[in-house]
């Protein structure tokens, strides 16, 4: 079991004497093995929300529960992947993958064997002793992915993990993640700008509005699984994409744009 529950979560940040209300009354339940995406314009609090679930940032109000227990700090039950892979440049791919077990004193021949196996799974067999600078962007992402999976997290939190990749590499990574999730069914919260990516991958898409960050709508994506890119031209897919896009547009309308903006209201 690994479900995530956010109940009436709020968060403010202080900037000198001013405070920004980043999240207001955010509630969301992500079931065990469910794949949920968060979409919304930049600045609406997606990263903050993900960091709160990760235990890297404390909420000011509300409850954040994983399997019914309050989140107080990061834990190996929750893996986190960022937009930039953040590999240690001085470590080989294998040693990057083994960083977690080493840091927590759990390095063992078994851990090494598992790292080798994971690197095979992500398609980096033969690159175990390469350094990050010898890898392409997509390969670095797959190495970061293997590292995140080393702890066998029940929950994977991803913050625009493919945003910096070119279109072809991104499509490859999406398919890779879909296939892996199909086999393992871990719980996923994926933050993305990309509406098509959200529809392709998710069971549900939560749409956020900014100022303050709120979830305005959660849209079920009832497309069959397993999924692949070929589906993206089906009428059902196109329809869902339109629905999510319209919701994101509505969210934009809700957000107080700058008072200087003469086009507000159009
Ligand atoms: N560490 C921080 N300190 C101060 N303000 C922050 C911090 N993190 C985020 N914010 C503010 O919270 C808002 C939402 O940020 P963020 O969660 O990064 O949104 P998103 O990921 O949707 O772009 C922004 O206005 C940002 O300035
Ligand atoms: Mg962000």
PDB file of C-alpha atoms and ligand atoms in Angstrom:
ATOM      1  CA  UNK A   1       0.000   0.000   0.000  1.00  0.00           C
ATOM      2  CA  UNK A   2       1.237   3.463  -0.825  1.00  0.00           C
ATOM      3  CA  UNK A   3      -1.397   6.082  -1.107  1.00  0.00           C
ATOM      4  CA  UNK A   4      -0.878   9.791  -0.711  1.00  0.00           C
ATOM      5  CA  UNK A   5      -3.429  12.066   0.825  1.00  0.00           C
ATOM      6  CA  UNK A   6      -3.330  15.845   0.993  1.00  0.00           C
ATOM      7  CA  UNK A   7      -6.035  17.464   3.084  1.00  0.00           C
ATOM      8  CA  UNK A   8      -6.535  21.225   3.072  1.00  0.00           C
ATOM      9  CA  UNK A   9      -2.827  21.888   2.617  1.00  0.00           C
ATOM     10  CA  UNK A  10      -1.647  25.495   2.733  1.00  0.00           C
ATOM     11  CA  UNK A  11       1.764  27.076   2.329  1.00  0.00           C
ATOM     12  CA  UNK A  12       3.100  30.620   2.555  1.00  0.00           C
ATOM     13  CA  UNK A  13       6.556  31.940   1.834  1.00  0.00           C
ATOM     14  CA  UNK A  14       7.987  35.050   3.430  1.00  0.00           C
ATOM     15  CA  UNK A  15       9.836  37.557   1.237  1.00  0.00           C
ATOM     16  CA  UNK A  16      11.159  40.190   3.597  1.00  0.00           C
ATOM     17  CA  UNK A  17       8.064  41.759   5.116  1.00  0.00           C
ATOM     18  CA  UNK A  18       5.739  40.328   2.473  1.00  0.00           C
ATOM     19  CA  UNK A  19       4.360  36.830   2.261  1.00  0.00           C
ATOM     20  CA  UNK A  20       3.217  34.881  -0.796  1.00  0.00           C
ATOM     21  CA  UNK A  21       0.346  32.482  -0.402  1.00  0.00           C
ATOM     22  CA  UNK A  22       1.688  29.657  -2.543  1.00  0.00           C
ATOM     23  CA  UNK A  23      -0.901  26.974  -1.761  1.00  0.00           C
ATOM     24  CA  UNK A  24      -4.422  27.382  -0.440  1.00  0.00           C
ATOM     25  CA  UNK A  25      -6.633  24.546   0.715  1.00  0.00           C
ATOM     26  CA  UNK A  26      -5.211  21.894  -1.580  1.00  0.00           C
ATOM     27  CA  UNK A  27      -6.783  18.464  -1.195  1.00  0.00           C
ATOM     28  CA  UNK A  28      -5.873  15.471  -3.325  1.00  0.00           C
ATOM     29  CA  UNK A  29      -5.868  11.733  -2.851  1.00  0.00           C
ATOM     30  CA  UNK A  30      -3.624   9.549  -4.974  1.00  0.00           C
ATOM     31  CA  UNK A  31      -4.466   5.865  -4.605  1.00  0.00           C
ATOM     32  CA  UNK A  32      -2.014   3.000  -4.316  1.00  0.00           C
ATOM     33  CA  UNK A  33      -0.519   2.354  -7.751  1.00  0.00           C
ATOM     34  CA  UNK A  34      -2.272   5.320  -9.277  1.00  0.00           C
ATOM     35  CA  UNK A  35      -0.604   7.667 -11.776  1.00  0.00           C
ATOM     36  CA  UNK A  36      -1.633  11.293 -11.253  1.00  0.00           C
ATOM     37  CA  UNK A  37      -0.257  14.344 -13.069  1.00  0.00           C
ATOM     38  CA  UNK A  38      -0.277  17.946 -11.879  1.00  0.00           C
ATOM     39  CA  UNK A  39      -0.527  20.543 -14.615  1.00  0.00           C
ATOM     40  CA  UNK A  40      -0.765  24.305 -14.447  1.00  0.00           C
ATOM     41  CA  UNK A  41       1.113  27.386 -15.445  1.00  0.00           C
ATOM     42  CA  UNK A  42       4.470  28.180 -13.998  1.00  0.00           C
ATOM     43  CA  UNK A  43       4.326  29.591 -10.467  1.00  0.00           C
ATOM     44  CA  UNK A  44       1.100  27.878  -9.411  1.00  0.00           C
ATOM     45  CA  UNK A  45       2.823  25.835  -6.717  1.00  0.00           C
ATOM     46  CA  UNK A  46       3.362  22.445  -8.400  1.00  0.00           C
ATOM     47  CA  UNK A  47       6.959  22.072  -7.256  1.00  0.00           C
ATOM     48  CA  UNK A  48       6.047  23.232  -3.759  1.00  0.00           C
ATOM     49  CA  UNK A  49       3.287  20.644  -3.572  1.00  0.00           C
ATOM     50  CA  UNK A  50       5.613  17.883  -4.737  1.00  0.00           C
ATOM     51  CA  UNK A  51       8.303  18.924  -2.248  1.00  0.00           C
ATOM     52  CA  UNK A  52       5.740  18.863   0.546  1.00  0.00           C
ATOM     53  CA  UNK A  53       4.827  15.262  -0.359  1.00  0.00           C
ATOM     54  CA  UNK A  54       8.556  14.478  -0.596  1.00  0.00           C
ATOM     55  CA  UNK A  55       9.048  15.830   2.919  1.00  0.00           C
ATOM     56  CA  UNK A  56      11.550  18.459   1.778  1.00  0.00           C
ATOM     57  CA  UNK A  57       9.236  21.359   2.613  1.00  0.00           C
ATOM     58  CA  UNK A  58       6.764  21.638   5.506  1.00  0.00           C
ATOM     59  CA  UNK A  59       3.172  22.672   4.893  1.00  0.00           C
ATOM     60  CA  UNK A  60       1.835  25.472   7.106  1.00  0.00           C
ATOM     61  CA  UNK A  61      -1.578  23.940   7.451  1.00  0.00           C
ATOM     62  CA  UNK A  62      -3.480  20.792   6.585  1.00  0.00           C
ATOM     63  CA  UNK A  63      -2.431  17.154   6.559  1.00  0.00           C
ATOM     64  CA  UNK A  64      -0.047  15.266   4.312  1.00  0.00           C
ATOM     65  CA  UNK A  65      -0.348  11.524   4.747  1.00  0.00           C
ATOM     66  CA  UNK A  66       1.420   8.591   3.147  1.00  0.00           C
ATOM     67  CA  UNK A  67      -0.330   5.332   3.931  1.00  0.00           C
ATOM     68  CA  UNK A  68      -2.187   7.237   6.618  1.00  0.00           C
ATOM     69  CA  UNK A  69       0.948   8.476   8.427  1.00  0.00           C
ATOM     70  CA  UNK A  70       1.927  12.157   8.484  1.00  0.00           C
ATOM     71  CA  UNK A  71       4.924  13.086   6.340  1.00  0.00           C
ATOM     72  CA  UNK A  72       7.600  14.776   8.439  1.00  0.00           C
ATOM     73  CA  UNK A  73      10.773  14.257   6.386  1.00  0.00           C
ATOM     74  CA  UNK A  74      12.065  12.653   3.201  1.00  0.00           C
ATOM     75  CA  UNK A  75      12.030   8.863   3.218  1.00  0.00           C
ATOM     76  CA  UNK A  76      13.107   5.982   1.020  1.00  0.00           C
ATOM     77  CA  UNK A  77       9.424   5.155   0.426  1.00  0.00           C
ATOM     78  CA  UNK A  78       9.320   8.256  -1.808  1.00  0.00           C
ATOM     79  CA  UNK A  79      11.705   8.606  -4.748  1.00  0.00           C
ATOM     80  CA  UNK A  80      12.164  12.012  -6.331  1.00  0.00           C
ATOM     81  CA  UNK A  81      13.211  12.893  -9.874  1.00  0.00           C
ATOM     82  CA  UNK A  82      13.969  16.438 -10.931  1.00  0.00           C
ATOM     83  CA  UNK A  83      14.033  18.240 -14.243  1.00  0.00           C
ATOM     84  CA  UNK A  84      17.810  18.012 -14.373  1.00  0.00           C
ATOM     85  CA  UNK A  85      19.245  14.607 -13.568  1.00  0.00           C
ATOM     86  CA  UNK A  86      21.808  15.884 -11.019  1.00  0.00           C
ATOM     87  CA  UNK A  87      24.241  13.006 -11.270  1.00  0.00           C
ATOM     88  CA  UNK A  88      27.543  13.281  -9.433  1.00  0.00           C
ATOM     89  CA  UNK A  89      30.019  14.009 -12.241  1.00  0.00           C
ATOM     90  CA  UNK A  90      32.948  12.389 -10.439  1.00  0.00           C
ATOM     91  CA  UNK A  91      31.129   9.064 -10.012  1.00  0.00           C
ATOM     92  CA  UNK A  92      30.539   6.394 -12.642  1.00  0.00           C
ATOM     93  CA  UNK A  93      26.991   5.509 -13.633  1.00  0.00           C
ATOM     94  CA  UNK A  94      27.165   2.465 -11.344  1.00  0.00           C
ATOM     95  CA  UNK A  95      28.497   4.482  -8.401  1.00  0.00           C
ATOM     96  CA  UNK A  96      25.818   7.132  -8.963  1.00  0.00           C
ATOM     97  CA  UNK A  97      23.222   4.367  -8.795  1.00  0.00           C
ATOM     98  CA  UNK A  98      24.804   3.032  -5.597  1.00  0.00           C
ATOM     99  CA  UNK A  99      24.957   6.441  -3.944  1.00  0.00           C
ATOM    100  CA  UNK A 100      21.884   5.841  -1.756  1.00  0.00           C
ATOM    101  CA  UNK A 101      22.938   2.460  -0.363  1.00  0.00           C
ATOM    102  CA  UNK A 102      26.445   3.820   0.325  1.00  0.00           C
ATOM    103  CA  UNK A 103      25.156   6.965   2.050  1.00  0.00           C
ATOM    104  CA  UNK A 104      22.894   4.909   4.297  1.00  0.00           C
ATOM    105  CA  UNK A 105      25.465   2.216   5.048  1.00  0.00           C
ATOM    106  CA  UNK A 106      23.577  -0.433   3.119  1.00  0.00           C
ATOM    107  CA  UNK A 107      26.080  -1.101   0.410  1.00  0.00           C
ATOM    108  CA  UNK A 108      26.465  -4.811  -0.223  1.00  0.00           C
ATOM    109  CA  UNK A 109      27.182  -7.222  -3.075  1.00  0.00           C
ATOM    110  CA  UNK A 110      23.407  -7.605  -3.368  1.00  0.00           C
ATOM    111  CA  UNK A 111      22.956  -3.845  -3.755  1.00  0.00           C
ATOM    112  CA  UNK A 112      25.603  -3.838  -6.461  1.00  0.00           C
ATOM    113  CA  UNK A 113      23.920  -6.701  -8.287  1.00  0.00           C
ATOM    114  CA  UNK A 114      20.612  -4.885  -8.076  1.00  0.00           C
ATOM    115  CA  UNK A 115      22.155  -1.670  -9.416  1.00  0.00           C
ATOM    116  CA  UNK A 116      23.593  -3.622 -12.354  1.00  0.00           C
ATOM    117  CA  UNK A 117      20.171  -5.150 -12.990  1.00  0.00           C
ATOM    118  CA  UNK A 118      18.413  -1.780 -12.816  1.00  0.00           C
ATOM    119  CA  UNK A 119      20.922  -0.290 -15.255  1.00  0.00           C
ATOM    120  CA  UNK A 120      20.118  -3.139 -17.635  1.00  0.00           C
ATOM    121  CA  UNK A 121      16.396  -2.421 -17.250  1.00  0.00           C
ATOM    122  CA  UNK A 122      16.834   1.274 -18.069  1.00  0.00           C
ATOM    123  CA  UNK A 123      18.942   0.376 -21.100  1.00  0.00           C
ATOM    124  CA  UNK A 124      22.322   1.378 -19.675  1.00  0.00           C
ATOM    125  CA  UNK A 125      23.858  -2.072 -19.688  1.00  0.00           C
ATOM    126  CA  UNK A 126      27.438  -1.614 -20.898  1.00  0.00           C
ATOM    127  CA  UNK A 127      27.575   1.967 -19.588  1.00  0.00           C
ATOM    128  CA  UNK A 128      28.016   1.106 -15.899  1.00  0.00           C
ATOM    129  CA  UNK A 129      31.571   2.416 -15.794  1.00  0.00           C
ATOM    130  CA  UNK A 130      31.007   5.507 -17.899  1.00  0.00           C
ATOM    131  CA  UNK A 131      30.940   8.952 -16.329  1.00  0.00           C
ATOM    132  CA  UNK A 132      27.926  11.288 -16.687  1.00  0.00           C
ATOM    133  CA  UNK A 133      29.727  13.551 -19.155  1.00  0.00           C
ATOM    134  CA  UNK A 134      30.079  10.563 -21.490  1.00  0.00           C
ATOM    135  CA  UNK A 135      26.277  10.113 -21.654  1.00  0.00           C
ATOM    136  CA  UNK A 136      23.575  11.754 -23.754  1.00  0.00           C
ATOM    137  CA  UNK A 137      20.788  13.727 -22.043  1.00  0.00           C
ATOM    138  CA  UNK A 138      18.348  10.831 -22.243  1.00  0.00           C
ATOM    139  CA  UNK A 139      20.913   8.416 -20.823  1.00  0.00           C
ATOM    140  CA  UNK A 140      21.579  10.738 -17.893  1.00  0.00           C
ATOM    141  CA  UNK A 141      17.867  10.783 -17.153  1.00  0.00           C
ATOM    142  CA  UNK A 142      17.743   7.011 -17.247  1.00  0.00           C
ATOM    143  CA  UNK A 143      20.722   6.845 -14.858  1.00  0.00           C
ATOM    144  CA  UNK A 144      18.964   9.242 -12.465  1.00  0.00           C
ATOM    145  CA  UNK A 145      15.896   7.090 -12.794  1.00  0.00           C
ATOM    146  CA  UNK A 146      17.847   3.933 -11.911  1.00  0.00           C
ATOM    147  CA  UNK A 147      19.291   5.746  -8.883  1.00  0.00           C
ATOM    148  CA  UNK A 148      15.814   6.795  -7.746  1.00  0.00           C
ATOM    149  CA  UNK A 149      14.538   3.224  -8.152  1.00  0.00           C
ATOM    150  CA  UNK A 150      17.406   1.686  -6.127  1.00  0.00           C
ATOM    151  CA  UNK A 151      15.552   2.218  -2.854  1.00  0.00           C
ATOM    152  CA  UNK A 152      12.473   0.555  -4.379  1.00  0.00           C
ATOM    153  CA  UNK A 153      10.279   3.542  -3.611  1.00  0.00           C
ATOM    154  CA  UNK A 154       6.579   2.849  -3.434  1.00  0.00           C
ATOM    155  CA  UNK A 155       5.955   6.393  -4.566  1.00  0.00           C
ATOM    156  CA  UNK A 156       7.730   8.221  -7.360  1.00  0.00           C
ATOM    157  CA  UNK A 157       7.547  12.025  -7.394  1.00  0.00           C
ATOM    158  CA  UNK A 158       8.658  13.617 -10.640  1.00  0.00           C
ATOM    159  CA  UNK A 159       9.078  17.320 -11.300  1.00  0.00           C
ATOM    160  CA  UNK A 160       9.022  17.948 -15.049  1.00  0.00           C
ATOM    161  CA  UNK A 161      11.533  15.148 -15.504  1.00  0.00           C
ATOM    162  CA  UNK A 162      11.527  15.249 -19.303  1.00  0.00           C
ATOM    163  CA  UNK A 163      11.057  18.980 -19.787  1.00  0.00           C
ATOM    164  CA  UNK A 164      14.637  19.621 -20.851  1.00  0.00           C
ATOM    165  CA  UNK A 165      14.826  16.804 -23.398  1.00  0.00           C
ATOM    166  CA  UNK A 166      14.362  17.017 -27.159  1.00  0.00           C
ATOM    167  CA  UNK A 167      11.046  15.693 -28.478  1.00  0.00           C
ATOM    168  CA  UNK A 168      12.303  12.287 -29.616  1.00  0.00           C
ATOM    169  CA  UNK A 169      14.220  11.539 -26.439  1.00  0.00           C
ATOM    170  CA  UNK A 170      11.246  12.708 -24.404  1.00  0.00           C
ATOM    171  CA  UNK A 171       8.912  10.337 -26.250  1.00  0.00           C
ATOM    172  CA  UNK A 172      11.357   7.487 -25.598  1.00  0.00           C
ATOM    173  CA  UNK A 173      11.500   8.308 -21.873  1.00  0.00           C
ATOM    174  CA  UNK A 174       7.717   8.550 -21.642  1.00  0.00           C
ATOM    175  CA  UNK A 175       7.306   5.127 -23.211  1.00  0.00           C
ATOM    176  CA  UNK A 176       9.999   3.732 -20.949  1.00  0.00           C
ATOM    177  CA  UNK A 177       8.260   5.097 -17.850  1.00  0.00           C
ATOM    178  CA  UNK A 178       4.871   3.840 -19.039  1.00  0.00           C
ATOM    179  CA  UNK A 179       6.218   0.332 -19.585  1.00  0.00           C
ATOM    180  CA  UNK A 180       7.980   0.238 -16.226  1.00  0.00           C
ATOM    181  CA  UNK A 181       4.935   1.560 -14.395  1.00  0.00           C
ATOM    182  CA  UNK A 182       2.766  -0.991 -16.164  1.00  0.00           C
ATOM    183  CA  UNK A 183       4.912  -3.778 -14.761  1.00  0.00           C
ATOM    184  CA  UNK A 184       5.535  -2.418 -11.258  1.00  0.00           C
ATOM    185  CA  UNK A 185       2.519  -0.194 -10.559  1.00  0.00           C
ATOM    186  CA  UNK A 186       4.164   2.145  -8.078  1.00  0.00           C
ATOM    187  CA  UNK A 187       2.296   5.301  -7.125  1.00  0.00           C
ATOM    188  CA  UNK A 188       3.244   8.324  -9.243  1.00  0.00           C
ATOM    189  CA  UNK A 189       2.777  12.066  -8.994  1.00  0.00           C
ATOM    190  CA  UNK A 190       4.129  13.700 -12.139  1.00  0.00           C
ATOM    191  CA  UNK A 191       4.413  17.473 -12.513  1.00  0.00           C
ATOM    192  CA  UNK A 192       4.396  18.509 -16.148  1.00  0.00           C
ATOM    193  CA  UNK A 193       3.799  21.470 -18.427  1.00  0.00           C
ATOM    194  CA  UNK A 194       2.939  19.145 -21.250  1.00  0.00           C
ATOM    195  CA  UNK A 195      -0.784  18.404 -21.552  1.00  0.00           C
ATOM    196  CA  UNK A 196      -0.177  15.593 -24.041  1.00  0.00           C
ATOM    197  CA  UNK A 197       2.283  13.934 -21.658  1.00  0.00           C
ATOM    198  CA  UNK A 198      -0.217  14.226 -18.797  1.00  0.00           C
ATOM    199  CA  UNK A 199      -3.000  12.598 -20.845  1.00  0.00           C
ATOM    200  CA  UNK A 200      -0.740   9.864 -22.221  1.00  0.00           C
ATOM    201  CA  UNK A 201       0.576   8.768 -18.837  1.00  0.00           C
ATOM    202  CA  UNK A 202      -2.066   9.438 -16.213  1.00  0.00           C
ATOM    203  CA  UNK A 203      -5.094   7.901 -14.572  1.00  0.00           C
ATOM    204  CA  UNK A 204      -6.090  11.409 -13.507  1.00  0.00           C
ATOM    205  CA  UNK A 205      -4.884  14.930 -14.234  1.00  0.00           C
ATOM    206  CA  UNK A 206      -5.148  17.559 -11.513  1.00  0.00           C
ATOM    207  CA  UNK A 207      -5.268  21.091 -12.915  1.00  0.00           C
ATOM    208  CA  UNK A 208      -3.858  23.880 -10.759  1.00  0.00           C
ATOM    209  CA  UNK A 209      -4.507  27.615 -10.787  1.00  0.00           C
ATOM    210  CA  UNK A 210      -2.083  30.204  -9.454  1.00  0.00           C
ATOM    211  CA  UNK A 211      -2.324  33.064  -7.005  1.00  0.00           C
ATOM    212  CA  UNK A 212      -2.797  31.232  -4.615  1.00  0.00           C
ATOM    213  CA  UNK A 213      -2.125  27.727  -5.889  1.00  0.00           C
ATOM    214  CA  UNK A 214      -5.225  25.576  -5.881  1.00  0.00           C
ATOM    215  CA  UNK A 215      -6.465  22.453  -7.606  1.00  0.00           C
ATOM    216  CA  UNK A 216      -9.435  23.608  -9.647  1.00  0.00           C
ATOM    217  CA  UNK A 217     -10.334  20.334 -11.296  1.00  0.00           C
ATOM    218  CA  UNK A 218      -9.315  16.686 -11.438  1.00  0.00           C
ATOM    219  CA  UNK A 219      -9.956  15.026 -14.786  1.00  0.00           C
ATOM    220  CA  UNK A 220     -10.117  11.222 -15.102  1.00  0.00           C
ATOM    221  CA  UNK A 221      -8.247   9.816 -18.101  1.00  0.00           C
ATOM    222  CA  UNK A 222     -10.177   6.672 -18.883  1.00  0.00           C
ATOM    223  CA  UNK A 223      -8.091   5.518 -21.841  1.00  0.00           C
ATOM    224  CA  UNK A 224      -7.210   1.822 -21.980  1.00  0.00           C
ATOM    225  CA  UNK A 225      -3.826   0.503 -20.853  1.00  0.00           C
ATOM    226  CA  UNK A 226      -1.195  -0.303 -21.862  1.00  0.00           C
ATOM    227  CA  UNK A 227      -0.752   3.009 -23.611  1.00  0.00           C
ATOM    228  CA  UNK A 228       1.576   4.165 -26.306  1.00  0.00           C
ATOM    229  CA  UNK A 229       2.162   7.096 -28.578  1.00  0.00           C
ATOM    230  CA  UNK A 230      -0.002   5.657 -31.338  1.00  0.00           C
ATOM    231  CA  UNK A 231      -3.036   6.421 -29.173  1.00  0.00           C
ATOM    232  CA  UNK A 232      -2.392  10.136 -29.262  1.00  0.00           C
ATOM    233  CA  UNK A 233      -4.219  10.479 -32.575  1.00  0.00           C
ATOM    234  CA  UNK A 234      -7.398   8.686 -31.510  1.00  0.00           C
ATOM    235  CA  UNK A 235     -10.509  10.867 -31.120  1.00  0.00           C
ATOM    236  CA  UNK A 236     -10.774   9.921 -27.412  1.00  0.00           C
ATOM    237  CA  UNK A 237      -7.224  11.073 -26.771  1.00  0.00           C
ATOM    238  CA  UNK A 238      -7.665  14.308 -28.701  1.00  0.00           C
ATOM    239  CA  UNK A 239     -10.894  15.004 -26.837  1.00  0.00           C
ATOM    240  CA  UNK A 240      -9.248  14.488 -23.427  1.00  0.00           C
ATOM    241  CA  UNK A 241      -6.340  16.683 -24.418  1.00  0.00           C
ATOM    242  CA  UNK A 242      -8.778  19.421 -25.373  1.00  0.00           C
ATOM    243  CA  UNK A 243     -10.616  19.028 -22.080  1.00  0.00           C
ATOM    244  CA  UNK A 244      -7.416  19.347 -20.026  1.00  0.00           C
ATOM    245  CA  UNK A 245      -6.245  22.294 -22.120  1.00  0.00           C
ATOM    246  CA  UNK A 246      -9.543  24.092 -21.599  1.00  0.00           C
ATOM    247  CA  UNK A 247      -9.293  23.508 -17.875  1.00  0.00           C
ATOM    248  CA  UNK A 248      -5.762  24.934 -17.842  1.00  0.00           C
ATOM    249  CA  UNK A 249      -7.112  27.958 -19.738  1.00  0.00           C
ATOM    250  CA  UNK A 250      -9.893  28.397 -17.184  1.00  0.00           C
ATOM    251  CA  UNK A 251      -7.293  28.161 -14.421  1.00  0.00           C
ATOM    252  CA  UNK A 252      -5.366  30.925 -16.136  1.00  0.00           C
ATOM    253  CA  UNK A 253      -8.471  33.078 -16.152  1.00  0.00           C
ATOM    254  CA  UNK A 254      -8.906  32.541 -12.417  1.00  0.00           C
ATOM    255  CA  UNK A 255      -5.461  33.676 -11.542  1.00  0.00           C
ATOM    256  CA  UNK A 256      -5.089  37.377 -10.836  1.00  0.00           C
ATOM    257  CA  UNK A 257      -2.850  38.536 -13.661  1.00  0.00           C
ATOM    258  CA  UNK A 258      -0.770  41.660 -13.128  1.00  0.00           C
ATOM    259  CA  UNK A 259      -2.937  44.743 -12.474  1.00  0.00           C
ATOM    260  CA  UNK A 260      -0.894  46.463 -15.168  1.00  0.00           C
ATOM    261  CA  UNK A 261      -2.090  43.979 -17.778  1.00  0.00           C
ATOM    262  CA  UNK A 262      -4.454  45.908 -20.095  1.00  0.00           C
ATOM    263  CA  UNK A 263      -5.579  42.723 -21.865  1.00  0.00           C
ATOM    264  CA  UNK A 264      -6.901  41.051 -18.718  1.00  0.00           C
ATOM    265  CA  UNK A 265     -10.503  40.028 -19.207  1.00  0.00           C
ATOM    266  CA  UNK A 266     -10.235  39.260 -22.915  1.00  0.00           C
TER     267      UNK A 266
HETATM  268  N1  LIG B   1      11.738  28.515  -1.453  1.00  0.00           N
HETATM  269  C1  LIG B   1      10.899  29.506  -1.785  1.00  0.00           C
HETATM  270  N2  LIG B   1      10.988  30.725  -1.207  1.00  0.00           N
HETATM  271  C2  LIG B   1      10.133  31.699  -1.510  1.00  0.00           C
HETATM  272  N3  LIG B   1       9.144  31.600  -2.408  1.00  0.00           N
HETATM  273  C3  LIG B   1       8.994  30.430  -3.038  1.00  0.00           C
HETATM  274  C4  LIG B   1       9.859  29.314  -2.764  1.00  0.00           C
HETATM  275  N4  LIG B   1       9.464  28.276  -3.534  1.00  0.00           N
HETATM  276  C5  LIG B   1       8.411  28.719  -4.258  1.00  0.00           C
HETATM  277  N5  LIG B   1       8.117  30.000  -3.952  1.00  0.00           N
HETATM  278  C6  LIG B   1       7.031  30.794  -4.552  1.00  0.00           C
HETATM  279  O1  LIG B   1       5.873  29.994  -4.611  1.00  0.00           O
HETATM  280  C7  LIG B   1       5.223  30.128  -5.863  1.00  0.00           C
HETATM  281  C8  LIG B   1       5.062  28.783  -6.525  1.00  0.00           C
HETATM  282  O2  LIG B   1       6.315  28.264  -6.873  1.00  0.00           O
HETATM  283  P1  LIG B   1       6.518  26.788  -7.425  1.00  0.00           P
HETATM  284  O3  LIG B   1       6.039  25.810  -6.406  1.00  0.00           O
HETATM  285  O4  LIG B   1       7.939  26.660  -7.835  1.00  0.00           O
HETATM  286  O5  LIG B   1       5.546  26.743  -8.683  1.00  0.00           O
HETATM  287  P2  LIG B   1       5.605  25.878 -10.035  1.00  0.00           P
HETATM  288  O6  LIG B   1       6.426  24.675  -9.778  1.00  0.00           O
HETATM  289  O7  LIG B   1       4.180  25.584 -10.340  1.00  0.00           O
HETATM  290  O8  LIG B   1       6.198  26.763 -11.086  1.00  0.00           O
HETATM  291  C9  LIG B   1       6.038  31.116  -6.673  1.00  0.00           C
HETATM  292  O9  LIG B   1       5.411  32.368  -6.580  1.00  0.00           O
HETATM  293  C10 LIG B   1       7.369  31.142  -5.984  1.00  0.00           C
HETATM  294  O10 LIG B   1       7.949  32.407  -6.049  1.00  0.00           O
HETATM  295 MG1  LIG B   2       8.111  23.938 -10.756  1.00  0.00          MG
END
